[in-house]
XYZ file of C-alpha atoms in Angstrom:
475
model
C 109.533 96.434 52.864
C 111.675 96.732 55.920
C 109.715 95.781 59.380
C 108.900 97.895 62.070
C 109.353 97.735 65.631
C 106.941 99.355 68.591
C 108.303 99.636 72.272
C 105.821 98.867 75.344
C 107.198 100.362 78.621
C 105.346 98.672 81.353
C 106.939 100.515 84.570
C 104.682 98.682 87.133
C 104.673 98.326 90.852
C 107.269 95.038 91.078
C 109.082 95.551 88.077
C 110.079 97.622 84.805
C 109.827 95.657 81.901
C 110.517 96.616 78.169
C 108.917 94.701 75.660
C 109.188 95.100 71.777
C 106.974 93.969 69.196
C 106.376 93.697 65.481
C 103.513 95.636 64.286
C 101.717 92.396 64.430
C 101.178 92.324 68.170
C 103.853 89.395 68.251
C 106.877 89.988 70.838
C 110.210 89.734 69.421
C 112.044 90.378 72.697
C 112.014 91.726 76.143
C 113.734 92.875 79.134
C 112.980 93.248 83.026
C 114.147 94.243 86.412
C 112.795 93.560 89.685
C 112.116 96.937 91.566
C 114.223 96.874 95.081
C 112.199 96.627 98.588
C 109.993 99.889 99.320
C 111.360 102.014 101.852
C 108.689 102.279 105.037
C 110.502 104.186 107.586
C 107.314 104.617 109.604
C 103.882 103.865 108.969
C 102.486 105.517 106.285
C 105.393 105.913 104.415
C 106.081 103.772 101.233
C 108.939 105.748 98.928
C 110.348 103.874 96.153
C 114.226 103.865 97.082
C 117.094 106.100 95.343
C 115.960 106.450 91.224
C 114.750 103.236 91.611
C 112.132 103.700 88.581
C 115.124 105.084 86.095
C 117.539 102.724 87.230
C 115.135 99.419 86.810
C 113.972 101.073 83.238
C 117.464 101.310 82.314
C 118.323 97.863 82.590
C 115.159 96.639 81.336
C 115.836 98.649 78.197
C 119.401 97.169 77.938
C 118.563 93.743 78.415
C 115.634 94.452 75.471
C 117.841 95.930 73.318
C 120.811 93.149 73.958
C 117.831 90.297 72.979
C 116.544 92.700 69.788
C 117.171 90.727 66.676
C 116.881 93.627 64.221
C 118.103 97.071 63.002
C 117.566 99.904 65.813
C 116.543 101.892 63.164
C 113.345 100.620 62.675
C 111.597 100.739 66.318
C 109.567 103.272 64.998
C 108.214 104.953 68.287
C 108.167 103.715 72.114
C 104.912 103.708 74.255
C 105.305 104.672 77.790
C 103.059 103.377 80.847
C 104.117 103.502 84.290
C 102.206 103.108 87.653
C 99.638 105.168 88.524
C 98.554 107.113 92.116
C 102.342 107.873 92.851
C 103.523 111.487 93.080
C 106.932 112.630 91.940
C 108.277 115.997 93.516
C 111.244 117.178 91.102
C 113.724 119.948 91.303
C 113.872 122.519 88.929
C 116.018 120.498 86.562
C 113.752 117.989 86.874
C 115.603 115.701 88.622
C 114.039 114.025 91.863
C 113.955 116.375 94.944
C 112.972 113.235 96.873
C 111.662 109.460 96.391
C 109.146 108.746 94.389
C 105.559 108.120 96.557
C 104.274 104.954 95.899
C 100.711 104.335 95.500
C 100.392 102.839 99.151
C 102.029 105.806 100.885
C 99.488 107.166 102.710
C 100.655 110.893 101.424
C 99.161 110.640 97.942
C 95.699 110.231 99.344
C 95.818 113.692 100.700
C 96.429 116.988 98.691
C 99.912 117.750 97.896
C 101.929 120.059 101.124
C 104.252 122.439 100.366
C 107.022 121.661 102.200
C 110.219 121.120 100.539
C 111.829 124.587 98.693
C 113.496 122.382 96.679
C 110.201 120.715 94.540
C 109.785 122.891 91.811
C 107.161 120.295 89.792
C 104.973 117.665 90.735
C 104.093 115.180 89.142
C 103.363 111.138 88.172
C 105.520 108.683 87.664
C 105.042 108.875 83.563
C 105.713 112.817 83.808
C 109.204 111.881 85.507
C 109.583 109.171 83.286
C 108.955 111.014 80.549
C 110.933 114.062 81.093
C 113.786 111.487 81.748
C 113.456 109.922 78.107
C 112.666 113.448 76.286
C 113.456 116.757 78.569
C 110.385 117.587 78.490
C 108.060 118.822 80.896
C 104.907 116.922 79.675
C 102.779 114.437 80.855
C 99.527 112.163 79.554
C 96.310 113.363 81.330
C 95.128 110.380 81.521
C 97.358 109.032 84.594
C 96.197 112.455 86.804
C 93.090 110.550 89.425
C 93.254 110.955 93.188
C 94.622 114.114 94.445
C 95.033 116.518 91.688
C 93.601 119.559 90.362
C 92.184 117.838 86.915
C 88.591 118.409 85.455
C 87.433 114.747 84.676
C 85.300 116.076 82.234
C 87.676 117.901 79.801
C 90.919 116.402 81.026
C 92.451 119.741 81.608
C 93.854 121.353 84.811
C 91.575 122.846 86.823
C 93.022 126.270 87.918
C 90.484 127.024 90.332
C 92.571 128.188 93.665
C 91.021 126.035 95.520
C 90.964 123.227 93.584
C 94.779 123.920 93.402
C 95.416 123.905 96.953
C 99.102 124.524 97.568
C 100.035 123.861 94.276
C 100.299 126.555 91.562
C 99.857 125.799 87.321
C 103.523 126.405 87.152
C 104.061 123.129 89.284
C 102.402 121.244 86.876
C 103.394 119.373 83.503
C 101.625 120.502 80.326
C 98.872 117.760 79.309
C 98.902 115.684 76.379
C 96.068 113.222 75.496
C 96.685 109.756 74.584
C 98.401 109.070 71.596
C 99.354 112.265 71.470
C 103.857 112.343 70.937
C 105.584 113.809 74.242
C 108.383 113.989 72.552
C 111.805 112.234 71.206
C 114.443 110.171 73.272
C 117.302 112.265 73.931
C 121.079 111.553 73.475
C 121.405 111.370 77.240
C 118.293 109.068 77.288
C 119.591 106.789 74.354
C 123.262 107.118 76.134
C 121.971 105.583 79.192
C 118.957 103.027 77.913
C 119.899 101.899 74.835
C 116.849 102.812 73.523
C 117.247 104.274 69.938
C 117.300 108.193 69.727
C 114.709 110.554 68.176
C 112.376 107.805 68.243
C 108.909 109.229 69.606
C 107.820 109.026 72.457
C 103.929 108.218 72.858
C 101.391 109.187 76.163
C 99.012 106.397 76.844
C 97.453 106.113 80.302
C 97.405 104.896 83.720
C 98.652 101.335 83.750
C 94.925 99.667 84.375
C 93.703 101.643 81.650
C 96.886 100.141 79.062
C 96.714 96.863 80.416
C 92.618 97.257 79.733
C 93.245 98.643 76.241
C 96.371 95.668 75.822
C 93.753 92.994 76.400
C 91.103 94.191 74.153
C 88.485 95.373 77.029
C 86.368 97.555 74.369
C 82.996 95.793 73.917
C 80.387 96.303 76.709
C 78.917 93.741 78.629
C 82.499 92.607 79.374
C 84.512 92.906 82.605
C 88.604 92.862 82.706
C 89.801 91.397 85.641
C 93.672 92.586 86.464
C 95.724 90.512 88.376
C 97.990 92.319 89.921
C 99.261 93.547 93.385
C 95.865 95.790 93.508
C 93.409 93.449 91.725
C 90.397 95.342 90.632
C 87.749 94.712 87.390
C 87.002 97.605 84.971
C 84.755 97.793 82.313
C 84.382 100.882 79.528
C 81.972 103.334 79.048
C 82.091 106.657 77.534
C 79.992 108.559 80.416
C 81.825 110.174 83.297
C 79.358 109.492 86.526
C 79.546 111.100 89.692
C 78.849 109.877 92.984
C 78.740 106.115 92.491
C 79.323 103.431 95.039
C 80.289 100.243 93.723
C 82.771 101.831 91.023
C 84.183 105.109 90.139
C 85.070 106.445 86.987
C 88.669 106.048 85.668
C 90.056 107.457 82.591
C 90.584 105.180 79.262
C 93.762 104.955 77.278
C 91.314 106.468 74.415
C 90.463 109.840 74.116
C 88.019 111.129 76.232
C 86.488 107.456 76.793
C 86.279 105.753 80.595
C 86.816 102.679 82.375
C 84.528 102.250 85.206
C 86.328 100.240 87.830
C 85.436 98.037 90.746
C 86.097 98.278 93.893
C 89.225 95.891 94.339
C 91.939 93.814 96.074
C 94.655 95.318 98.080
C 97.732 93.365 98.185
C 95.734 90.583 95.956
C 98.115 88.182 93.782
C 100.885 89.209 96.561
C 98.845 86.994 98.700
C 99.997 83.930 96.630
C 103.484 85.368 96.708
C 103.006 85.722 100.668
C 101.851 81.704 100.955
C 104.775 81.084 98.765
C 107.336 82.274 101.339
C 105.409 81.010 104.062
C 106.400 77.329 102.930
C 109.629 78.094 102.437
C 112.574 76.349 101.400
C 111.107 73.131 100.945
C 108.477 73.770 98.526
C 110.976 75.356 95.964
C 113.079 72.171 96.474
C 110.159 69.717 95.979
C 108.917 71.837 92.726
C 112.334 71.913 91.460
C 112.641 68.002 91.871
C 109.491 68.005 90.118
C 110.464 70.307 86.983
C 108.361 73.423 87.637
C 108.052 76.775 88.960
C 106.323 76.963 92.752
C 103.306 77.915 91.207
C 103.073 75.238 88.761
C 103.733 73.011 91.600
C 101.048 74.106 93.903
C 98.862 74.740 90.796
C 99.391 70.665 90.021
C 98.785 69.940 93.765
C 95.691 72.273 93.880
C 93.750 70.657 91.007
C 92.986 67.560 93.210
C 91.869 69.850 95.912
C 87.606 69.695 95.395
C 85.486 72.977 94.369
C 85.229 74.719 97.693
C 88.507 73.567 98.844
C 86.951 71.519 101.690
C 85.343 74.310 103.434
C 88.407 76.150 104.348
C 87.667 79.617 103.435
C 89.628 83.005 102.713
C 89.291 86.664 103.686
C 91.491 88.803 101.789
C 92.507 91.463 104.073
C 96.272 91.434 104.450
C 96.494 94.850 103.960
C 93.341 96.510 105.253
C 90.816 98.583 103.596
C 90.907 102.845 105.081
C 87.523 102.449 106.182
C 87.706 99.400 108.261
C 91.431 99.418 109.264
C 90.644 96.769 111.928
C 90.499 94.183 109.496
C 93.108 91.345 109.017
C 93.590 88.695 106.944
C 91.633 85.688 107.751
C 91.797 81.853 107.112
C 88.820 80.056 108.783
C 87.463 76.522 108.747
C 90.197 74.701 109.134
C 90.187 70.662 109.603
C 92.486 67.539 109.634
C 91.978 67.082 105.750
C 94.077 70.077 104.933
C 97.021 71.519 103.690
C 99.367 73.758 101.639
C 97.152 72.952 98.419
C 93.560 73.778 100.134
C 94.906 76.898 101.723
C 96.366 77.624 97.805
C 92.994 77.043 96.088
C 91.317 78.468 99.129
C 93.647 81.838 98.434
C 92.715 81.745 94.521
C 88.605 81.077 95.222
C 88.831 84.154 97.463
C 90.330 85.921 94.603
C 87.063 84.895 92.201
C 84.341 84.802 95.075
C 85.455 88.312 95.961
C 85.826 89.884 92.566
C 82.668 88.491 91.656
C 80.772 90.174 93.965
C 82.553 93.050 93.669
C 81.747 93.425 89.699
C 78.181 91.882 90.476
C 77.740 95.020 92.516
C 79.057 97.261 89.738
C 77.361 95.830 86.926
C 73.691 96.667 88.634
C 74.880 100.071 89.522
C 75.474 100.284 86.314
C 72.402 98.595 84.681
C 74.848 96.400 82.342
C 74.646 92.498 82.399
C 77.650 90.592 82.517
C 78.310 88.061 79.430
C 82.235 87.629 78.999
C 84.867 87.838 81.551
C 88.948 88.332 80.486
C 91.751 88.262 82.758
C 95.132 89.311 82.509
C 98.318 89.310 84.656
C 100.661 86.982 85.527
C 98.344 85.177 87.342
C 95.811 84.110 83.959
C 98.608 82.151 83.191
C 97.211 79.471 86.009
C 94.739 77.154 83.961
C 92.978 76.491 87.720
C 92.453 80.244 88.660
C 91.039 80.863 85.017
C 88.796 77.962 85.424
C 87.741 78.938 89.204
C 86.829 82.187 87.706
C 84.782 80.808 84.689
C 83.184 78.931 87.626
C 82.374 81.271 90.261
C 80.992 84.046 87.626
C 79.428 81.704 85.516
C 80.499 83.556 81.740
C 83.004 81.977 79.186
C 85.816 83.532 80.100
C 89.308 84.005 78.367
C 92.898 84.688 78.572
C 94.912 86.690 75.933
C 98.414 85.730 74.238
C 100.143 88.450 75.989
C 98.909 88.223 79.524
C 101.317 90.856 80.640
C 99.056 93.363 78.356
C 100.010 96.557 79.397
C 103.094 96.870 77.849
C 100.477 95.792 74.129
C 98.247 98.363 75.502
C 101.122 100.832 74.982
C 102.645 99.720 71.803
C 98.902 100.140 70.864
C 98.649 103.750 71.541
C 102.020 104.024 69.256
C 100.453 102.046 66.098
C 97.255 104.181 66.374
C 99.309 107.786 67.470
C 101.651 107.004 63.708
C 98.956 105.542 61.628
C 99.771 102.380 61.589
C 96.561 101.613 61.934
C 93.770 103.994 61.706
C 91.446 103.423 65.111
C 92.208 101.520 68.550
C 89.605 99.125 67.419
C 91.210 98.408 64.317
C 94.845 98.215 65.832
C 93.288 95.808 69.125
C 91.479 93.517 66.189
C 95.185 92.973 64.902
C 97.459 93.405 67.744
C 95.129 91.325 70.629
C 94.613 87.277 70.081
C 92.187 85.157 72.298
C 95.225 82.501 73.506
C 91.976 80.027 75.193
C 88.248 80.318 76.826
C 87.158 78.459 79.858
C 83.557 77.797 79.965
C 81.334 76.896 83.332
C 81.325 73.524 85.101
C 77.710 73.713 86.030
C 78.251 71.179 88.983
C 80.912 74.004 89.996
C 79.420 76.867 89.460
C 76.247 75.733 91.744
C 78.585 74.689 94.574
C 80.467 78.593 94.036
C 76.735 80.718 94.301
C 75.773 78.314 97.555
C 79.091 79.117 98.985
C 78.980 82.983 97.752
C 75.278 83.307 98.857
C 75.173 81.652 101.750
C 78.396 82.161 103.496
C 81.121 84.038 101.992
C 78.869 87.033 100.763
C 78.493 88.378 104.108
C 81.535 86.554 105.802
C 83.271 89.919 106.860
C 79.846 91.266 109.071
C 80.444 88.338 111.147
C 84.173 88.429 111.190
C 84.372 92.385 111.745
C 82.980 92.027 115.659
C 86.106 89.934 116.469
C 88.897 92.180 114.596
C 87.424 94.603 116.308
C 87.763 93.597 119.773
C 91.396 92.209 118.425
C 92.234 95.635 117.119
C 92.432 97.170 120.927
C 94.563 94.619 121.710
C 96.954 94.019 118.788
C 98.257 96.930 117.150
């Protein structure tokens, strides 16, 4: 029997990237493009520039299909999963009537404003996406939270006027649930991408949701932690609860099903990337000497760096939350004994201390112990930060073979959407593998609660009287 293919699109927030596996789960090849600098003319605007989300996907899919060791006839069917809280405004044709809104621009938080003639449909980033790869005008429900007219409980539009707000039913893309097909590539599409024509195309999710489904986040009692720009934990559930406060209610890449998801991390692994640049030119020299990436470098440094990291302690506020805008980043306890690798480690224990509390907080909303931890992202590929969080929360906690998991999370939704396999739990059984678990250091672990409990906890209550003052000074 001849094998099959499955295409992940993972169109995230840094990059596109276009991965292809076997039906096994295994990756045969890839491609990837960096997405170019946001555009922030003033503040609150954050536009991704030109067709910066076709063009990237375009040479992803090239530089996929260039590396793609079989026949292009049998990548059976493409799954499609792009960032979520953006808003695209399209002309009638459906091409883009302006740049795309990133999450961060502060636009998307409030309901959509008429303003340009020219938007004749609004929608995600997977509805333009998708109308790119098929012509059609059809979108997954499941990347519609934040600021549009959708009943959470039957994943439909809401047509209620004023629910609607300035936007009417004819602005909006018809609703498919995942694993449901939104269509077939196009000529034009497979002109342009590479990507094989008349293959389907499949609606997943919002990209948390994939990457949750990619990992294998379906048992309860255990917490995903993403690593990614926006870090935040989720956990399923197949309720949809109203009015919580340490999580709300996100939806799932499975039918009607839910991820509950922490409160989170603005700006979280771009911290490292921030302390990265901020040693500059000699670090990448030093690690190059040495044979490895910067992050293996300060990853090898790091590891001699003691639980705690001396006392030098991270807040991670670089970009501040909307309710306390006054807040900055914040490095404090500095002494003679440190340096680059402390304020590394002291940049990935913030990472743990804060997640934990934020899923700690979660979990007894939610009246669910915690017993297994799994984290994905780039960043799970750092044996210290996986063993810093097996440390701080004090569960066995594990890393995937595909770290990068929600590009699997899509090709997923395509193996279950053509019957490859007959349930998402029967497809993630095949398709996800455990690549290692870290288990507690107990001597660790104790030194993390003291640290958590005593200090860090309730660090920002002490720290929010200064940025305050600060804030009326500094702008």
């Amino acid at each position: 029997m001849t094998k099959k293919y499955i295409m992940g699109i993972d169109g995230g927030s840094q990059s596109s990237k276009v991965v292809i596996f076997d039906l096994d789960g295994d990756i045969v090849c890839e491609g990837k493009c960096a997405l170019q600098p946001m555009h922030m003319q003033e503040p609150g605007v954050v536009e991704h520039p030109n067709d910066d989300l076709w063009d990237s996907l375009i040479v992803a899919s090239k530089e996929a299909m260039d590396y793609f060791p079989g026949n292009k006839e049998d990548i059976i069917g493409l799954g499609l999963c792009t960032i979520r809280f953006c808003r695209a405004l399209l002309k009638r044709d459906g091409s883009l009537a302006e740049p795309v809104l990133s999450w961060m621009d502060a636009r998307v938080s409030k309901p959509y404003e008429h303003v340009n003639p020219e938007v004749a449909y609004v929608t995600t980033t997977s509805g333009y996406i998708t109308h790119r790869l098929t012509g059609n005008f059809v979108d997954t429900a499941a990347n519609y939270q934040g600021q549009w007219p959708i009943d959470t409980d039957t994943w439909e539009w809401d047509e209620n006027p004023d629910v609607m707000q300035q936007l009417s039913r004819e602005m909006l893309f018809d609703l498919k649930m995942p694993g449901d097909v939104l269509g077939t590539v196009t000529k034009a599409a497979a002109d342009a991408t590479g990507i094989p024509e008349g293959i389907p195309v499949i609606a997943t999710a919002n990209d948390k949701a994939v990457e949750a489904l990619g990992s294998g986040l379906l048992a309860e009692k255990t917490a995903l932690v993403s690593l990614g720009t926006y870090i935040a934990a989720m956990m399923p559930g197949l309720e949809n609860p109203r009015d919580t406060t340490a999580f709300w209610t996100n939806f799932a890449s499975t039918p009607h099903q839910y991820l509950y998801e922490s409160n989170g991390i603005r700006r979280g692994m771009w911290t490292v990337s921030w302390l990265k640049e901020l040693l500059g030119d000699d670090i990448m020299l030093k690690a190059h000497q040495d044979g490895h990436s910067v992050e293996e470098f300060l990853n090898r440094e790091a590891q001699h760096v003691p639980a705690g990291s001396d006392g030098l302690m991270t807040v991670l506020d670089w970009l501040a939350p909307s309710d306390a805008p006054y807040r900055k980043g914040i490095m404090i306890g500095f002494d003679a004994r440190h340096g680059r690798a402390h304020m590394y480690r002291s940049i990935l224990e913030a990472i743990a201390l804060t997640m934990k509390n934020r899923v700690d907080d979660m979990c007894a909303e939610l009246g669910v112990p915690l017993e297994n931890l799994i984290i994905s992202g780039g960043g799970s590929n750092s044996t210290l930060l996986m063993q810093i969080f097996a440390d701080v929360f004090g569960v066995p906690t594990l890393r995937t073979e595909v770290n990068g998991s929600a590009s699997l999370g899509a090709a997923i939704c395509v193996a279950v959407a053509l019957g490859i396999y007959p349930t998402y739990e029967a497809a993630t059984h095949k398709m996800v593998r455990t690549r290692d678990q870290f288990q507690p250091n107990q001597e660790n672990q104790t030194l993390y609660h003291r640290i958590n409990q005593e200090v860090y906890k309730d660090i920002t209550k002490s720290t929010d009287t200064i940025l305050k003052k600060a804030a009326g000074i500094f702008q």
